[in-house]
Structure formats: C-alpha cells, structure tokens
Tab-separated table of C-alpha atoms and ligand atoms in Angstrom:
chain	number	residue	atom	x	y	z
A	1	MET	CA	-193.684	33.879	-59.395
A	2	VAL	CA	-192.918	37.608	-59.882
A	3	MET	CA	-194.765	37.911	-63.187
A	4	THR	CA	-197.686	35.822	-61.998
A	5	LEU	CA	-198.140	37.879	-58.867
A	6	ARG	CA	-197.847	41.207	-60.653
A	7	HIS	CA	-200.674	40.286	-62.968
A	8	LEU	CA	-202.841	38.613	-60.407
A	9	VAL	CA	-203.122	40.174	-57.032
A	10	PRO	CA	-205.456	43.049	-56.185
A	11	LYS	CA	-203.740	45.714	-54.082
A	12	THR	CA	-203.649	44.106	-50.632
A	13	VAL	CA	-202.630	45.557	-47.269
A	14	ILE	CA	-200.828	43.023	-45.076
A	15	ILE	CA	-202.081	43.163	-41.476
A	16	GLY	CA	-199.469	41.505	-39.256
A	17	ALA	CA	-196.516	42.041	-41.580
A	18	GLY	CA	-193.937	41.544	-38.809
A	19	GLY	CA	-194.789	37.883	-38.202
A	20	PHE	CA	-193.414	34.777	-39.919
A	21	ILE	CA	-196.040	34.499	-42.649
A	22	GLY	CA	-196.551	38.269	-42.872
A	23	LYS	CA	-192.898	38.988	-43.662
A	24	HIS	CA	-192.922	36.488	-46.521
A	25	PHE	CA	-196.173	37.895	-47.928
A	26	LEU	CA	-194.997	41.484	-47.699
A	27	ASN	CA	-191.818	40.654	-49.589
A	28	ALA	CA	-193.695	38.778	-52.299
A	29	TYR	CA	-196.655	41.154	-52.651
A	30	ARG	CA	-194.377	44.214	-52.865
A	31	GLN	CA	-193.508	42.809	-56.288
A	32	THR	CA	-197.112	43.539	-57.285
A	33	HIS	CA	-197.256	47.081	-55.878
A	34	SER	CA	-193.982	48.552	-54.693
A	35	ASP	CA	-195.704	51.003	-52.322
A	36	LEU	CA	-197.656	48.232	-50.577
A	37	ILE	CA	-197.975	48.716	-46.833
A	38	GLY	CA	-197.821	46.106	-44.136
A	39	THR	CA	-198.856	46.872	-40.577
A	40	THR	CA	-197.289	45.767	-37.330
A	41	ARG	CA	-198.862	46.276	-33.933
A	42	ALA	CA	-197.506	49.867	-33.978
A	43	GLU	CA	-199.689	50.839	-36.961
A	44	LEU	CA	-202.684	48.659	-36.143
A	45	ASP	CA	-203.275	47.092	-32.741
A	46	LEU	CA	-205.985	44.459	-32.716
A	47	LEU	CA	-206.753	45.425	-29.129
A	48	ASN	CA	-208.186	48.635	-30.528
A	49	PRO	CA	-208.155	48.504	-34.337
A	50	ASP	CA	-208.718	51.661	-36.324
A	51	ILE	CA	-207.971	51.544	-40.049
A	52	ARG	CA	-208.658	55.221	-40.795
A	53	ALA	CA	-204.999	56.307	-40.557
A	54	LEU	CA	-204.045	53.687	-43.173
A	55	ARG	CA	-206.099	55.566	-45.831
A	56	LEU	CA	-206.751	52.347	-47.668
A	57	SER	CA	-209.467	53.368	-50.151
A	58	GLU	CA	-207.675	56.619	-50.933
A	59	ASN	CA	-204.588	54.562	-51.836
A	60	HIS	CA	-206.576	52.088	-53.950
A	61	TYR	CA	-206.372	49.050	-51.680
A	62	LYS	CA	-208.949	46.413	-52.596
A	63	GLU	CA	-208.216	43.635	-50.112
A	64	ALA	CA	-206.653	43.082	-46.670
A	65	LEU	CA	-204.801	39.956	-45.646
A	66	ILE	CA	-205.257	39.408	-41.904
A	67	LEU	CA	-202.276	37.578	-40.423
A	68	ALA	CA	-201.984	39.391	-37.086
A	69	ALA	CA	-203.008	37.164	-34.206
A	70	ILE	CA	-201.861	35.443	-31.052
A	71	PRO	CA	-201.299	32.018	-32.624
A	72	ASN	CA	-199.569	30.278	-29.714
A	73	ILE	CA	-201.748	27.368	-28.565
A	74	ASP	CA	-200.699	27.443	-24.907
A	75	ARG	CA	-200.835	31.237	-24.692
A	76	CYS	CA	-204.389	31.312	-26.026
A	77	GLU	CA	-205.445	28.982	-23.205
A	78	GLN	CA	-203.401	30.678	-20.466
A	79	GLU	CA	-204.344	34.207	-21.496
A	80	LYS	CA	-207.869	33.502	-22.651
A	81	GLY	CA	-209.132	37.029	-22.037
A	82	LEU	CA	-206.342	38.753	-23.945
A	83	SER	CA	-206.240	36.246	-26.788
A	84	THR	CA	-210.023	36.459	-27.230
A	85	LYS	CA	-209.731	40.256	-27.445
A	86	VAL	CA	-207.049	39.999	-30.134
A	87	ASN	CA	-208.091	36.894	-32.056
A	88	VAL	CA	-211.860	37.366	-31.923
A	89	THR	CA	-213.160	40.752	-30.770
A	90	GLY	CA	-210.463	42.907	-32.380
A	91	THR	CA	-210.284	40.777	-35.506
A	92	LEU	CA	-214.053	41.021	-36.008
A	93	GLN	CA	-213.921	44.796	-35.419
A	94	LEU	CA	-211.196	45.043	-38.059
A	95	ILE	CA	-213.232	42.930	-40.483
A	96	ARG	CA	-216.257	45.195	-39.923
A	97	GLN	CA	-214.191	48.333	-40.596
A	98	LEU	CA	-212.750	46.811	-43.766
A	99	ALA	CA	-216.174	45.716	-44.998
A	100	ASP	CA	-217.580	49.207	-44.319
A	101	GLU	CA	-214.813	50.636	-46.495
A	102	GLY	CA	-215.482	48.119	-49.292
A	103	ILE	CA	-212.223	46.239	-48.708
A	104	LYS	CA	-212.402	42.465	-48.929
A	105	PRO	CA	-210.898	40.700	-45.903
A	106	VAL	CA	-208.790	37.584	-46.423
A	107	PHE	CA	-208.754	35.869	-43.037
A	108	THR	CA	-206.137	33.265	-42.078
A	109	SER	CA	-207.660	30.380	-40.201
A	110	SER	CA	-206.223	27.068	-39.078
A	111	ASP	CA	-206.734	23.307	-39.195
A	112	TYR	CA	-207.166	23.620	-35.401
A	113	VAL	CA	-210.824	24.540	-36.055
A	114	PHE	CA	-211.097	20.740	-36.240
A	115	GLY	CA	-210.871	18.441	-33.229
A	116	GLY	CA	-208.496	15.906	-34.716
A	117	ASN	CA	-210.506	12.755	-34.017
A	118	ALA	CA	-211.309	11.996	-37.630
A	119	GLY	CA	-208.893	13.750	-40.005
A	120	ASN	CA	-209.475	14.339	-43.720
A	121	TYR	CA	-211.678	17.338	-42.923
A	122	LYS	CA	-213.422	18.827	-45.937
A	123	ASP	CA	-213.718	22.574	-46.638
A	124	ASP	CA	-217.307	22.554	-45.341
A	125	ALA	CA	-216.876	20.061	-42.506
A	126	PRO	CA	-218.550	21.162	-39.253
A	127	LEU	CA	-216.159	23.073	-37.012
A	128	CYS	CA	-215.304	21.151	-33.837
A	129	PRO	CA	-212.282	22.752	-32.146
A	130	ASN	CA	-210.898	21.342	-28.923
A	131	THR	CA	-208.347	24.063	-28.147
A	132	GLU	CA	-208.991	27.688	-27.210
A	133	TYR	CA	-206.951	28.815	-30.268
A	134	GLY	CA	-209.135	26.681	-32.534
A	135	ARG	CA	-212.312	27.939	-30.858
A	136	GLN	CA	-211.217	31.535	-31.470
A	137	LYS	CA	-210.504	30.874	-35.160
A	138	ALA	CA	-213.824	29.025	-35.471
A	139	GLU	CA	-215.723	31.964	-33.962
A	140	VAL	CA	-214.303	34.379	-36.548
A	141	GLU	CA	-215.007	31.885	-39.340
A	142	SER	CA	-218.616	31.576	-38.239
A	143	LYS	CA	-219.209	35.348	-37.982
A	144	ILE	CA	-217.283	36.758	-40.923
A	145	GLY	CA	-219.932	35.953	-43.547
A	146	GLU	CA	-222.642	38.047	-41.955
A	147	ILE	CA	-220.326	41.030	-41.496
A	148	THR	CA	-218.987	41.009	-45.054
A	149	ASN	CA	-222.176	39.882	-46.760
A	150	GLY	CA	-220.155	37.030	-48.230
A	151	ASN	CA	-217.398	39.214	-49.684
A	152	HIS	CA	-214.498	37.563	-47.883
A	153	LEU	CA	-212.035	34.714	-48.246
A	154	ILE	CA	-210.961	32.362	-45.460
A	155	ILE	CA	-207.700	30.519	-46.098
A	156	ARG	CA	-207.467	27.596	-43.697
A	157	LEU	CA	-203.832	26.616	-43.183
A	158	SER	CA	-202.108	23.566	-41.773
A	159	LYS	CA	-198.564	23.913	-40.379
A	160	VAL	CA	-196.581	26.301	-42.580
A	161	TYR	CA	-192.798	25.942	-42.973
A	162	SER	CA	-190.019	27.553	-44.973
A	163	HIS	CA	-186.662	26.445	-46.352
A	164	VAL	CA	-184.762	29.199	-44.512
A	165	LYS	CA	-182.005	27.890	-42.263
A	166	GLY	CA	-182.442	28.958	-38.657
A	167	ASP	CA	-185.980	30.338	-38.798
A	168	ALA	CA	-187.199	27.585	-36.445
A	169	THR	CA	-190.110	26.551	-38.610
A	170	MET	CA	-191.080	22.906	-38.315
A	171	ILE	CA	-188.543	21.050	-40.475
A	172	ASP	CA	-185.756	23.517	-39.682
A	173	GLU	CA	-186.288	23.066	-35.940
A	174	MET	CA	-186.113	19.270	-36.245
A	175	ALA	CA	-183.014	19.478	-38.465
A	176	SER	CA	-181.290	21.813	-36.019
A	177	CYS	CA	-181.908	19.354	-33.137
A	178	LEU	CA	-180.665	16.388	-35.157
A	179	ALA	CA	-177.566	18.307	-36.273
A	180	GLN	CA	-176.742	19.022	-32.618
A	181	GLY	CA	-176.899	15.308	-31.810
A	182	LYS	CA	-180.167	15.655	-29.897
A	183	THR	CA	-183.090	13.248	-30.125
A	184	VAL	CA	-186.315	14.405	-31.728
A	185	LYS	CA	-189.536	13.130	-30.185
A	186	ALA	CA	-192.023	12.728	-33.009
A	187	ALA	CA	-195.597	11.493	-32.758
A	188	TYR	CA	-196.756	8.919	-35.293
A	189	ASP	CA	-200.371	9.846	-34.568
A	190	GLN	CA	-200.052	13.633	-35.077
A	191	VAL	CA	-201.121	13.895	-38.684
A	192	PHE	CA	-201.504	17.021	-40.789
A	193	CYS	CA	-200.766	18.576	-44.199
A	194	PRO	CA	-197.632	20.746	-43.823
A	195	THR	CA	-197.430	23.499	-46.415
A	196	PHE	CA	-194.440	25.358	-47.862
A	197	ILE	CA	-194.702	29.138	-47.385
A	198	ASP	CA	-194.081	29.885	-51.083
A	199	ASP	CA	-197.057	27.670	-51.953
A	200	VAL	CA	-199.243	29.494	-49.411
A	201	ILE	CA	-198.350	32.786	-51.079
A	202	ALA	CA	-198.695	31.631	-54.685
A	203	VAL	CA	-202.022	29.902	-54.058
A	204	THR	CA	-203.433	32.811	-52.041
A	205	ALA	CA	-202.485	35.083	-54.946
A	206	ILE	CA	-204.331	32.811	-57.370
A	207	LEU	CA	-207.406	32.731	-55.123
A	208	GLN	CA	-207.395	36.505	-54.641
A	209	GLY	CA	-206.695	37.198	-58.294
A	210	ASN	CA	-209.684	35.138	-59.319
A	211	GLY	CA	-212.092	36.640	-56.839
A	212	ILE	CA	-212.615	33.417	-54.875
A	213	THR	CA	-214.771	33.839	-51.770
A	214	ARG	CA	-215.761	31.706	-48.756
A	215	THR	CA	-213.523	29.016	-47.258
A	216	VAL	CA	-210.651	27.147	-48.837
A	217	ASN	CA	-208.528	24.470	-47.147
A	218	LEU	CA	-205.175	25.747	-48.409
A	219	CYS	CA	-202.818	22.778	-48.174
A	220	PRO	CA	-201.366	20.004	-50.320
A	221	SER	CA	-203.199	16.678	-50.556
A	222	LYS	CA	-200.454	14.770	-48.762
A	223	ARG	CA	-201.083	13.898	-45.086
A	224	VAL	CA	-198.024	13.090	-43.018
A	225	SER	CA	-197.207	12.507	-39.383
A	226	ARG	CA	-194.508	14.274	-37.425
A	227	TYR	CA	-192.768	10.926	-37.168
A	228	ASP	CA	-192.807	10.489	-40.984
A	229	ILE	CA	-191.104	13.879	-41.327
A	230	ALA	CA	-188.486	13.332	-38.614
A	231	LYS	CA	-187.606	9.855	-39.908
A	232	ALA	CA	-187.206	11.031	-43.513
A	233	LEU	CA	-185.176	14.027	-42.347
A	234	ALA	CA	-182.777	11.886	-40.285
A	235	GLU	CA	-182.293	9.624	-43.308
A	236	LYS	CA	-181.540	12.616	-45.557
A	237	MET	CA	-179.067	13.975	-43.015
A	238	GLY	CA	-177.369	10.609	-42.588
A	239	ILE	CA	-178.257	10.532	-38.888
A	240	ASP	CA	-178.922	7.264	-37.091
A	241	LYS	CA	-182.636	6.633	-36.632
A	242	VAL	CA	-182.136	6.141	-32.877
A	243	HIS	CA	-182.195	9.946	-32.750
A	244	VAL	CA	-185.856	9.901	-33.755
A	245	ASP	CA	-188.035	8.801	-30.860
A	246	LYS	CA	-191.323	7.411	-32.204
A	247	ILE	CA	-193.989	8.260	-29.672
A	248	SER	CA	-197.725	8.805	-29.397
A	249	LEU	CA	-199.083	12.294	-28.915
A	250	ASP	CA	-200.615	10.854	-25.722
A	251	ASP	CA	-197.067	10.503	-24.331
A	252	MET	CA	-196.175	14.160	-24.888
A	253	VAL	CA	-196.599	16.581	-22.011
A	254	PHE	CA	-198.269	19.800	-23.149
A	255	ARG	CA	-200.118	22.438	-21.176
A	256	VAL	CA	-202.828	22.082	-23.784
A	257	LYS	CA	-203.542	18.725	-25.396
A	258	ARG	CA	-202.967	18.880	-29.165
A	259	PRO	CA	-205.499	17.471	-31.624
A	260	LYS	CA	-204.230	14.273	-33.276
A	261	ASP	CA	-205.296	14.213	-36.901
A	262	THR	CA	-206.143	17.650	-38.288
A	263	SER	CA	-205.414	16.646	-41.875
A	264	MET	CA	-207.632	18.435	-44.373
A	265	ARG	CA	-208.945	17.475	-47.787
A	266	ASN	CA	-208.290	20.181	-50.348
A	267	ASP	CA	-211.131	19.275	-52.737
A	268	ARG	CA	-212.287	22.830	-53.358
A	269	LEU	CA	-208.775	24.094	-53.977
A	270	THR	CA	-207.944	21.203	-56.293
A	271	GLY	CA	-211.027	22.057	-58.378
A	272	ILE	CA	-210.142	25.754	-58.495
A	273	LEU	CA	-206.516	25.122	-59.436
A	274	ALA	CA	-207.423	22.559	-62.098
A	275	ARG	CA	-209.753	25.128	-63.689
A	276	LEU	CA	-207.347	28.068	-63.525
A	277	THR	CA	-203.720	26.949	-63.553
A	278	ASN	CA	-201.427	23.958	-63.527
A	279	TYR	CA	-200.036	24.905	-60.113
A	280	HIS	CA	-198.557	22.065	-58.067
A	281	PHE	CA	-197.617	22.129	-54.409
A	282	THR	CA	-194.050	21.452	-53.362
A	283	ASP	CA	-193.755	17.866	-52.169
A	284	ILE	CA	-192.692	17.702	-48.528
A	285	SER	CA	-189.983	15.169	-49.411
A	286	GLU	CA	-188.340	17.858	-51.566
A	287	SER	CA	-188.476	20.304	-48.656
A	288	ILE	CA	-187.045	17.698	-46.286
A	289	GLY	CA	-184.138	17.263	-48.707
A	290	ILE	CA	-183.501	21.018	-48.903
A	291	VAL	CA	-183.777	21.748	-45.182
A	292	GLY	CA	-181.827	18.592	-44.297
A	293	GLY	CA	-179.138	19.780	-46.720
A	294	ASN	CA	-179.002	23.152	-44.918
A	295	TRP	CA	-177.953	21.379	-41.719
A	296	LYS	CA	-175.973	18.422	-43.014
A	297	LYS	CA	-172.403	18.542	-41.746
B	301	NAP	N1	-197.549	29.553	-38.971
B	301	NAP	C1	-198.418	28.553	-39.150
B	301	NAP	O1	-198.023	27.394	-39.319
B	301	NAP	C2	-199.905	28.844	-39.174
B	301	NAP	C3	-200.781	27.783	-39.385
B	301	NAP	C4	-202.157	28.038	-39.417
B	301	NAP	C5	-202.624	29.338	-39.252
B	301	NAP	N2	-201.740	30.343	-39.018
B	301	NAP	C6	-202.262	31.696	-38.836
B	301	NAP	O2	-201.571	32.568	-39.707
B	301	NAP	C7	-201.433	33.851	-39.098
B	301	NAP	C8	-199.965	34.261	-39.096
B	301	NAP	O3	-199.228	33.289	-38.381
B	301	NAP	P1	-197.662	33.445	-38.102
B	301	NAP	O4	-197.110	32.090	-37.972
B	301	NAP	O5	-197.058	34.397	-39.059
B	301	NAP	O6	-197.696	34.086	-36.642
B	301	NAP	P2	-196.654	35.100	-35.946
B	301	NAP	O7	-195.303	34.934	-36.535
B	301	NAP	O8	-196.810	34.917	-34.486
B	301	NAP	O9	-197.227	36.511	-36.383
B	301	NAP	C9	-198.373	37.041	-35.806
B	301	NAP	C10	-198.213	38.537	-35.782
B	301	NAP	O10	-199.373	39.093	-35.135
B	301	NAP	C11	-198.930	40.188	-34.358
B	301	NAP	N3	-199.833	40.530	-33.263
B	301	NAP	C12	-200.010	39.892	-32.085
B	301	NAP	N4	-200.862	40.586	-31.322
B	301	NAP	C13	-201.241	41.685	-32.027
B	301	NAP	C14	-202.081	42.793	-31.781
B	301	NAP	N5	-202.710	42.942	-30.615
B	301	NAP	N6	-202.244	43.709	-32.746
B	301	NAP	C15	-201.583	43.609	-33.926
B	301	NAP	N7	-200.734	42.612	-34.217
B	301	NAP	C16	-200.575	41.648	-33.270
B	301	NAP	C17	-197.588	39.757	-33.816
B	301	NAP	O11	-196.867	40.906	-33.455
B	301	NAP	P3	-195.825	40.860	-32.234
B	301	NAP	O12	-194.629	40.140	-32.814
B	301	NAP	O13	-195.602	42.300	-31.949
B	301	NAP	O14	-196.467	40.099	-31.127
B	301	NAP	C18	-196.979	39.013	-34.998
B	301	NAP	O15	-196.209	39.854	-35.816
B	301	NAP	C19	-202.057	33.721	-37.713
B	301	NAP	O16	-203.382	34.155	-37.764
B	301	NAP	C20	-202.025	32.229	-37.440
B	301	NAP	O17	-203.054	31.847	-36.557
B	301	NAP	C21	-200.395	30.130	-38.980
C-alpha cells in the first residue's frame, strides 16, 4: 500500500487524528507526506473551529479528511445540544473555512443516515435517519454541496473494524468476550456491511487520488448480521455455540433504538474501482479468522 498511497493521495490534513480511524489514517498518510499534520481537539476544536493557525494553503495542503465527531449513538441523543454543535454546526463551519481556502473537504458519514427498515441502500437513496446521530450526519450531507460548490467527497461508512488485538473494535470485542467464557448476544436482524480499516484507507486514497466527488457508499458488497459474525467467530475459536445467544434487535435494551438493516449497496464504488484498479475488499471471513486467532487459547 505504501507505494500506491505515495503516488495517489493529495496532501491531506487529518482532522480528528486522535480517534480510532484518525490514528490509522495518520499513520498511513504520513507515508505520502512525512510532514503531514493531524489535529486533535487541542489544535482544532469543532466547538469553535478556526483553521488559520494550521496554515494549510501555505503548506500545500489540498484536501482535509474530517473524522472528528461525537460518534456515540446514545451520547448524541442524551447530549443533543452539544453533539449538534460538534457534529453539525462546527463541522459545517469547518467545511466553509476549508472551502474558502480552496481545500477540498472529505467528510465521513455513516450508514445511520438510513433508517434500517429496508436495507440495501444505494449511494443516492433518500436519507431517512431514525437516530439523532444519523440525523446529524444527514444534515451535513445535505448542506455540504452548497457550501463547497460540489467540490467535496462524502465517504459513507458502515461499521469499521481492525485486526488489532485489544482495540475493542467489533470483532475484537466479541472475541475478547468469547475468550473470557462470556456469552455474546448477537442480533440476527441487525444487518450491515462491516469494513476493514485498511480497506477504508486504501479505497479513500483511490477516491481522493482520482478526484472523485459527491457521495460514495464505502463498504464491501457483503451484508452480514451480528449473529453471522459471532457464530463464525465462535466456530473459528473452537468455542461452543451456546456462547452465542441468537436474539432479535427488538430484545436488546438500548437507550436509543438501533436501526435494523443499514446495509448499503456499493454500486458507485464498484464502478469506480473496476475502472481504475483491481482493488478487492478483505472478506470478513478472513478477518474473523485473524481476530479469532488473536484470542484463541
Ligand atoms: N468507527 C466506525 O465504525 C464509524 C462508522 C461510520 C462512521 N464513522 C465516522 O467516522 C469518524 C471517525 O470515527 P471514529 O470511530 O474514529 O471515532 P472516535 O474514535 O470517537 O474519534 C472521533 C474523534 O473526534 C474527536 N472529537 C470529539 N469532539 C471533538 C471536538 N469538539 N473537536 C475536535 N475533535 C473532537 C475525539 O476527540 P476526543 O477523544 O478528545 O473526544 C476523537 O478523537 C466519525 O465521524 C464517525 O461518525 C465511524
């Protein structure tokens, strides 16, 4: 990936470089420009964003990847005022400042812009969020075009996971529970398109490097349920399937009800990748094998 990235990616500042996805991007994109900066809340607070001190144009930045956010579903609902300030008002202010400076924003959205009643949502499907988090993402999606005059990219992500042991991303968290002899509750009707972090980075680099604009559902084609993942993981780890409790999402107690089927179709991305590269997403079964192996006794 090093060579590919070096040749592809325009100089990109990482906004929100201290978070899970941000740390991975900063590491990878520093291979393209070793002096690349990533901001944490200390350098750029979305409650009052001001990009002047970053001296982006002066340092030849062309694009900005916006990963900073309050992404916790329950927190967005409980702290609606604060999360709206960060995820909507501040994010739109940041996008306006970037656009004024001629820097293309790459905004990270979510499959939660969809309500989850239908699934298989296309890139241009009407937005129909049913959580506050999803509504906030949808508001930025709907306003970004006018601010940037179309010079932006929205990458819409499903659940992102890594292969790193102990980072508590989706498969790792399940594997850790199973390894401790606990039972994992997994909903058969919570369906989505989990995506490996390295694929998110490589595909974003391809999209940026080829000047793609507008919205792309950035995920593999495969839709799976949480139950599918937990069951396959238990099998890989040699753990009795009684430790995977097959439930409905309706039986789970959440502060905020989760959407059921937020799976997305990746038609636009498939077309772009077929035209430009022979890139293939990591199959989730491979990831289940690797993460299961991390925790197998
Ligand atoms: N991870 C996924 O599966 C997934 C899926 C779909 C979309 N996304 C989107 O991808 C982006 C990155 O997600 P992530 O999983 O990396 O989240 P994360 O680990 O929670 O990182 C978010 C970062 O935003 C920072 N932040 C919060 N409030 C801020 C503020 N007022 N000003 C500046 N920075 C602030 C946080 O800093 P502190 O640590 O200081 O709070 C944190 O470093 C988010 O926009 C999320 O909605 C993620």
